[in-house]
Coordinates of N, CA and C in Angstrom, one line a residue:
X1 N -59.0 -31.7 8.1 CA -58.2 -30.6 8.8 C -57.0 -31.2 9.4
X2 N -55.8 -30.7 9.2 CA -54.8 -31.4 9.7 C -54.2 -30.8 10.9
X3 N -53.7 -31.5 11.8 CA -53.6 -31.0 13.1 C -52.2 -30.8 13.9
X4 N -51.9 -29.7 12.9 CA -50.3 -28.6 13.3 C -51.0 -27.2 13.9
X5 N -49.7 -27.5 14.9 CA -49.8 -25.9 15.1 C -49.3 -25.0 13.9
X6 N -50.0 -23.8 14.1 CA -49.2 -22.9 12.6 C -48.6 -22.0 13.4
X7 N -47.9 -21.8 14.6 CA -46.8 -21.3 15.0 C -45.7 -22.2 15.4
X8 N -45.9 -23.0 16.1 CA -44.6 -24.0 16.3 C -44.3 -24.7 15.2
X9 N -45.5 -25.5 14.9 CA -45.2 -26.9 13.7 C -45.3 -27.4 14.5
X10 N -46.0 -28.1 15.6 CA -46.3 -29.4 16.3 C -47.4 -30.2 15.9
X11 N -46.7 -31.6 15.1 CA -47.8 -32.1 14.8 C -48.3 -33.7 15.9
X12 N -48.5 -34.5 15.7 CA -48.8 -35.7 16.0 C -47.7 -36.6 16.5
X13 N -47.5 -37.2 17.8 CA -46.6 -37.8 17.4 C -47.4 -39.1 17.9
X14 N -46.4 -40.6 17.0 CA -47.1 -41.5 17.2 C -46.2 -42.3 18.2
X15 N -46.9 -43.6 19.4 CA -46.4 -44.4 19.9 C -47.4 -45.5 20.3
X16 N -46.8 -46.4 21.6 CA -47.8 -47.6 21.8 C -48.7 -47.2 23.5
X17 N -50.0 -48.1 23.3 CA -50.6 -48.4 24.7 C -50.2 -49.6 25.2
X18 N -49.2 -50.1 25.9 CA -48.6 -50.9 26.6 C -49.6 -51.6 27.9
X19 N -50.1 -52.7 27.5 CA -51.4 -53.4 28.2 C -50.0 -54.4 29.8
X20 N -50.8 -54.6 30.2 CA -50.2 -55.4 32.3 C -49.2 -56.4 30.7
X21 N -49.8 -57.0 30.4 CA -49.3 -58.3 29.6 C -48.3 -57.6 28.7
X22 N -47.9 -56.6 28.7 CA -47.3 -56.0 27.3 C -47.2 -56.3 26.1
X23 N -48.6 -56.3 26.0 CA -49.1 -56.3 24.6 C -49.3 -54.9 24.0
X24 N -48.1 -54.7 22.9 CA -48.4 -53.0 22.4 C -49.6 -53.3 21.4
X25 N -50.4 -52.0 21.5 CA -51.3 -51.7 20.4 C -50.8 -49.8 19.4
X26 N -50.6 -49.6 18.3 CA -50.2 -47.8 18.4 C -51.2 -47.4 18.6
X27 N -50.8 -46.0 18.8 CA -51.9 -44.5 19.4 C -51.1 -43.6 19.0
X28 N -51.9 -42.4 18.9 CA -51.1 -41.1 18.7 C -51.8 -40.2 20.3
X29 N -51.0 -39.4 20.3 CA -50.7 -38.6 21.1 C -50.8 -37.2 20.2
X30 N -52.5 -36.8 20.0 CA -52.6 -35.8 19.5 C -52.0 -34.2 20.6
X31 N -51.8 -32.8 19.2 CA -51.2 -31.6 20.3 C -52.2 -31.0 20.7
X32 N -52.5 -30.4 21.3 CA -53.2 -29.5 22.5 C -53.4 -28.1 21.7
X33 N -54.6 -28.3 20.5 CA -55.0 -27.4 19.4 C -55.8 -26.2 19.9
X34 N -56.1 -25.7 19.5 CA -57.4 -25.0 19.6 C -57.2 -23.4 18.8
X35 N -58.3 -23.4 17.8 CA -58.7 -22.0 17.0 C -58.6 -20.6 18.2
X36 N -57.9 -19.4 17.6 CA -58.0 -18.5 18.5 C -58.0 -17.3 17.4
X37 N -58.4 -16.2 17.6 CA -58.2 -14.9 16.7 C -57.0 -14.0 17.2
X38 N -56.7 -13.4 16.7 CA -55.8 -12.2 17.2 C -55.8 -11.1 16.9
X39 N -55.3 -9.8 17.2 CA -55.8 -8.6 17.0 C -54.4 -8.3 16.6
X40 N -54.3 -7.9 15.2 CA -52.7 -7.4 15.1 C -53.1 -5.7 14.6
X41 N -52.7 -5.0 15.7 CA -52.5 -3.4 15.1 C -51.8 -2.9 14.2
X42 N -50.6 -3.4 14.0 CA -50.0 -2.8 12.5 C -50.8 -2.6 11.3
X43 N -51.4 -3.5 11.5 CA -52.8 -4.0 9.9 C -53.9 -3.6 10.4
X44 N -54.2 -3.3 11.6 CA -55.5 -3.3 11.7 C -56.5 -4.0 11.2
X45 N -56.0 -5.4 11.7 CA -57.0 -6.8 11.1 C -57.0 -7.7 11.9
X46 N -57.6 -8.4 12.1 CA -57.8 -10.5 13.1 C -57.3 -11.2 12.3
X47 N -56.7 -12.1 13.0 CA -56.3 -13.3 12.4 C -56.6 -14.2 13.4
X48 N -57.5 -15.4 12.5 CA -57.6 -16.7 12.8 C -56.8 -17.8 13.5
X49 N -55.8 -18.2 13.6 CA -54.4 -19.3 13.8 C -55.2 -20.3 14.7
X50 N -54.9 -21.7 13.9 CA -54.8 -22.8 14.8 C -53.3 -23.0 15.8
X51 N -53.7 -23.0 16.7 CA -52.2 -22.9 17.8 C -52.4 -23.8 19.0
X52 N -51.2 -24.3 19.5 CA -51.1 -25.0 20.3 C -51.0 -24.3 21.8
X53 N -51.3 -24.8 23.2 CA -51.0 -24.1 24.4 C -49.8 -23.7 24.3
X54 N -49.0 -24.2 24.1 CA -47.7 -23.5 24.2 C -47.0 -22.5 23.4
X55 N -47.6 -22.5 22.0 CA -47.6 -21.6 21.0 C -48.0 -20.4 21.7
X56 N -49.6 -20.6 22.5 CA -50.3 -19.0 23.2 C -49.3 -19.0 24.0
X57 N -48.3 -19.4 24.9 CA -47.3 -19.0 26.0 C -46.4 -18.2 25.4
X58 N -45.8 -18.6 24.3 CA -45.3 -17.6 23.2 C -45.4 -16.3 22.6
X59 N -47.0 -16.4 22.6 CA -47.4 -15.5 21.9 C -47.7 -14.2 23.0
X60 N -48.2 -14.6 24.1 CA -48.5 -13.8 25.1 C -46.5 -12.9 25.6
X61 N -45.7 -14.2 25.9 CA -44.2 -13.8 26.5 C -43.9 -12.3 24.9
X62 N -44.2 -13.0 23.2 CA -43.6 -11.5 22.8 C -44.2 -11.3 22.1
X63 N -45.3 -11.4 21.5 CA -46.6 -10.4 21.2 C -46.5 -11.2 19.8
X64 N -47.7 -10.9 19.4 CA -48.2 -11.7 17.8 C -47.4 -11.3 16.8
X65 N -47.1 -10.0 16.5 CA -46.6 -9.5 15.8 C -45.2 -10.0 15.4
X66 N -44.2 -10.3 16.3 CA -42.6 -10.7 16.4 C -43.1 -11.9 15.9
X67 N -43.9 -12.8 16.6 CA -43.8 -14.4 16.1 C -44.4 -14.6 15.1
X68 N -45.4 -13.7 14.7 CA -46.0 -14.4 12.9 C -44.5 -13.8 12.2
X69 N -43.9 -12.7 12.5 CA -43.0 -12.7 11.8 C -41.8 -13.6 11.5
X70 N -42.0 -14.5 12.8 CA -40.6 -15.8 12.6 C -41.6 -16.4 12.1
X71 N -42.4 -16.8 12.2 CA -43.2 -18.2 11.7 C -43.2 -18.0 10.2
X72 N -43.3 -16.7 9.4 CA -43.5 -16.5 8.1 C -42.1 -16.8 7.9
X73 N -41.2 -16.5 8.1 CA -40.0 -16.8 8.0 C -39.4 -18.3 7.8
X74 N -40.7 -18.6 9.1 CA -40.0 -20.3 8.7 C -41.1 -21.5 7.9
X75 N -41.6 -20.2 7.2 CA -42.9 -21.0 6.3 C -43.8 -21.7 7.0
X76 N -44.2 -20.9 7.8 CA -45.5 -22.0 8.7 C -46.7 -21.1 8.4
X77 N -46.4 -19.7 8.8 CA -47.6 -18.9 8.1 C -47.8 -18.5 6.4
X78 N -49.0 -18.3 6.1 CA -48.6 -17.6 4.6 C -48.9 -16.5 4.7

């Protein structure tokens, strides 16, 4: 399972753990995922979406509806 949001496109980013000695080792800095449903009334259907915290900030400020419609737009939803 790969770990994008499907409203933003936030995926992974990678960098180092910088030890007293500055000795780097890399890490990633996974996004702030989590499965949620949604109730879209036009269709009268749920939808599933993996989304980030900030994605639901979004989604709450202009309603599911408007943003699956940019996101289909920008090819993140099918």
């Amino acid at each position: 399972m790969s770990k994008v949001c499907e409203i933003t496109g936030k995926r992974a980013m990678f960098g180092n753990n910088v030890s007293f000695s500055i000795n780097k080792t890399k890490r990633r800095f996974n996004v702030n995922l989590s499965k949620k449903r949604f109730y879209i009334p036009e269709e009268d259907r749920w939808v599933t979406l993996k989304v980030s915290a900030k994605a639901l900030k979004i989604i709450n400020k202009r309603g599911i509806s408007a943003v699956l419609k940019e996101a289909k737009a920008e090819g993140l939803v099918k």
